[in-house]
Amino acid sequence: MNLALWIVASVLAAIFAGSGLSKLLVSKDKLVQSGQGWAQDFSPTSIRLIGVAEVLGAVGVILPAVVHIGPVLVPLAATGLGLVMVGAAVVNARRNDLALIGVNLVLLALAIFVAWGRLGPYAFTSLTTPRALHVQGWLVETMPRLLDLSCN
């Protein structure tokens, strides 16, 4: 299950990094011309803010776990991406774009899966990182010997 969570998080990161970067780098007019009609309902600033949220979410579902700094950010980033997809689904529903609502719901389900897994049964905790497990193993092996030495 841990492998599945890593794979899904990687897929989410790739999709949202690409989507977010396109919103940051491509003009509003070109987004509309490329088939993203929803962009005509938003200001360029709003489009850029959505892009920033998507890129930060993409980084957040992978980087904290990889560097073992703030791994609790992974489920929070996944939750944020889920909220972005709820907003996207609402916008697409208003525009009556049913095909995109399906995509939004699939990405929402993937984000919920990562948030559930990393908050629940497969959470990153400081006691289950490889380094912490190594230290724990050393303590389990060494402490009885240290206690024996102190008693002699």
CSV table of C-alpha atoms in Angstrom, one decimal:
chain,number,residue,atom,x,y,z
A,1,MET,CA,0.0,0.0,0.0
A,2,ASN,CA,2.9,2.3,0.7
A,3,LEU,CA,4.1,1.8,-2.9
A,4,ALA,CA,0.7,2.6,-4.2
A,5,LEU,CA,0.6,5.8,-2.2
A,6,TRP,CA,4.0,6.8,-3.6
A,7,ILE,CA,2.9,6.1,-7.1
A,8,VAL,CA,-0.4,8.0,-6.8
A,9,ALA,CA,1.4,10.9,-5.1
A,10,SER,CA,3.9,11.0,-8.0
A,11,VAL,CA,1.1,10.9,-10.6
A,12,LEU,CA,-0.6,13.8,-8.8
A,13,ALA,CA,2.6,15.7,-8.6
A,14,ALA,CA,3.3,15.3,-12.3
A,15,ILE,CA,-0.2,16.3,-13.3
A,16,PHE,CA,-0.5,19.3,-11.0
A,17,ALA,CA,3.0,20.5,-11.7
A,18,GLY,CA,2.3,20.5,-15.4
A,19,SER,CA,-1.1,22.1,-15.1
A,20,GLY,CA,0.1,24.7,-12.6
A,21,LEU,CA,3.1,25.6,-14.7
A,22,SER,CA,0.9,26.1,-17.8
A,23,LYS,CA,-1.3,28.4,-15.8
A,24,LEU,CA,1.8,30.4,-14.7
A,25,LEU,CA,3.6,30.5,-18.0
A,26,VAL,CA,0.8,30.7,-20.6
A,27,SER,CA,-1.3,33.8,-21.2
A,28,LYS,CA,-5.1,33.7,-20.5
A,29,ASP,CA,-5.9,34.0,-24.2
A,30,LYS,CA,-3.7,31.1,-25.1
A,31,LEU,CA,-5.2,29.0,-22.3
A,32,VAL,CA,-8.7,29.7,-23.7
A,33,GLN,CA,-7.6,28.9,-27.3
A,34,SER,CA,-6.0,25.6,-26.2
A,35,GLY,CA,-9.4,24.4,-25.0
A,36,GLN,CA,-9.5,25.6,-21.4
A,37,GLY,CA,-12.6,27.7,-21.8
A,38,TRP,CA,-13.0,28.1,-18.0
A,39,ALA,CA,-10.1,30.6,-18.1
A,40,GLN,CA,-12.3,33.2,-19.8
A,41,ASP,CA,-14.4,33.4,-16.6
A,42,PHE,CA,-11.3,34.3,-14.5
A,43,SER,CA,-8.9,37.2,-14.3
A,44,PRO,CA,-5.2,36.6,-15.2
A,45,THR,CA,-4.3,37.0,-11.5
A,46,SER,CA,-6.8,34.4,-10.4
A,47,ILE,CA,-5.5,32.0,-13.1
A,48,ARG,CA,-1.9,32.6,-11.8
A,49,LEU,CA,-3.0,32.0,-8.2
A,50,ILE,CA,-4.6,28.7,-9.2
A,51,GLY,CA,-1.3,27.8,-10.9
A,52,VAL,CA,0.6,28.7,-7.8
A,53,ALA,CA,-1.7,26.5,-5.6
A,54,GLU,CA,-1.3,23.6,-8.0
A,55,VAL,CA,2.5,23.8,-8.2
A,56,LEU,CA,2.8,24.1,-4.4
A,57,GLY,CA,0.5,21.1,-4.0
A,58,ALA,CA,2.6,19.1,-6.5
A,59,VAL,CA,5.8,19.9,-4.5
A,60,GLY,CA,4.0,19.3,-1.2
A,61,VAL,CA,2.8,15.7,-2.0
A,62,ILE,CA,6.4,14.6,-2.7
A,63,LEU,CA,9.2,16.8,-1.3
A,64,PRO,CA,8.5,16.7,2.4
A,65,ALA,CA,8.4,12.9,2.4
A,66,VAL,CA,11.6,12.6,0.3
A,67,VAL,CA,13.7,14.9,2.5
A,68,HIS,CA,12.1,13.8,5.8
A,69,ILE,CA,11.3,17.4,6.8
A,70,GLY,CA,7.7,18.1,7.7
A,71,PRO,CA,6.2,14.9,6.3
A,72,VAL,CA,2.8,15.9,7.8
A,73,LEU,CA,2.7,18.4,4.9
A,74,VAL,CA,2.1,15.5,2.4
A,75,PRO,CA,-1.5,14.8,3.5
A,76,LEU,CA,-2.1,18.6,3.9
A,77,ALA,CA,-0.9,19.2,0.3
A,78,ALA,CA,-3.1,16.3,-0.9
A,79,THR,CA,-6.1,17.9,0.8
A,80,GLY,CA,-5.3,21.2,-0.8
A,81,LEU,CA,-5.2,19.6,-4.2
A,82,GLY,CA,-8.5,17.9,-3.4
A,83,LEU,CA,-10.0,21.3,-2.6
A,84,VAL,CA,-8.6,22.7,-5.9
A,85,MET,CA,-10.4,19.9,-7.7
A,86,VAL,CA,-13.7,20.5,-5.8
A,87,GLY,CA,-13.5,24.2,-7.0
A,88,ALA,CA,-12.6,23.0,-10.6
A,89,ALA,CA,-15.6,20.6,-10.6
A,90,VAL,CA,-17.9,23.4,-9.5
A,91,VAL,CA,-16.6,25.7,-12.2
A,92,ASN,CA,-17.0,22.9,-14.8
A,93,ALA,CA,-20.5,22.1,-13.6
A,94,ARG,CA,-21.5,25.7,-14.1
A,95,ARG,CA,-20.1,25.6,-17.6
A,96,ASN,CA,-21.9,22.3,-18.2
A,97,ASP,CA,-18.6,20.6,-19.1
A,98,LEU,CA,-19.3,17.0,-18.0
A,99,ALA,CA,-16.1,15.5,-19.4
A,100,LEU,CA,-13.9,17.7,-17.3
A,101,ILE,CA,-16.0,17.1,-14.2
A,102,GLY,CA,-15.1,13.4,-14.6
A,103,VAL,CA,-11.4,14.3,-14.7
A,104,ASN,CA,-11.8,16.5,-11.6
A,105,LEU,CA,-13.5,13.7,-9.7
A,106,VAL,CA,-10.8,11.2,-10.6
A,107,LEU,CA,-8.1,13.6,-9.4
A,108,LEU,CA,-10.1,14.4,-6.3
A,109,ALA,CA,-10.3,10.6,-5.5
A,110,LEU,CA,-6.6,10.3,-6.0
A,111,ALA,CA,-5.9,13.2,-3.7
A,112,ILE,CA,-8.3,11.8,-1.1
A,113,PHE,CA,-6.5,8.5,-1.3
A,114,VAL,CA,-3.1,10.1,-0.6
A,115,ALA,CA,-4.5,12.3,2.2
A,116,TRP,CA,-6.2,9.2,3.8
A,117,GLY,CA,-3.2,7.0,3.5
A,118,ARG,CA,-0.7,9.6,4.8
A,119,LEU,CA,-2.9,10.8,7.7
A,120,GLY,CA,-4.0,7.3,8.6
A,121,PRO,CA,-2.5,3.8,8.4
A,122,TYR,CA,0.5,4.7,6.3
A,123,ALA,CA,1.4,8.0,7.8
A,124,PHE,CA,5.0,9.2,7.9
A,125,THR,CA,6.1,9.4,11.5
A,126,SER,CA,9.4,10.1,13.0
A,127,LEU,CA,9.5,6.6,14.5
A,128,THR,CA,9.2,4.8,11.2
A,129,THR,CA,11.7,6.6,9.1
A,130,PRO,CA,14.7,4.4,8.1
A,131,ARG,CA,17.1,6.6,10.2
A,132,ALA,CA,14.8,6.4,13.3
A,133,LEU,CA,14.4,2.6,12.8
A,134,HIS,CA,18.2,2.3,12.7
A,135,VAL,CA,18.6,4.3,15.9
A,136,GLN,CA,15.9,2.2,17.6
A,137,GLY,CA,17.6,-1.0,16.5
A,138,TRP,CA,20.9,0.2,17.9
A,139,LEU,CA,19.3,1.2,21.2
A,140,VAL,CA,17.5,-2.2,21.5
A,141,GLU,CA,20.8,-4.0,20.9
A,142,THR,CA,23.0,-1.7,23.0
A,143,MET,CA,21.0,-0.7,26.0
A,144,PRO,CA,21.0,-4.2,27.7
A,145,ARG,CA,24.8,-4.3,27.3
A,146,LEU,CA,25.1,-0.8,28.8
A,147,LEU,CA,22.9,-1.8,31.7
A,148,ASP,CA,24.9,-4.9,32.3
A,149,LEU,CA,28.1,-3.0,32.4
A,150,SER,CA,26.8,-0.5,34.9
A,151,CYS,CA,25.7,-3.3,37.2
A,152,ASN,CA,29.1,-4.9,37.4
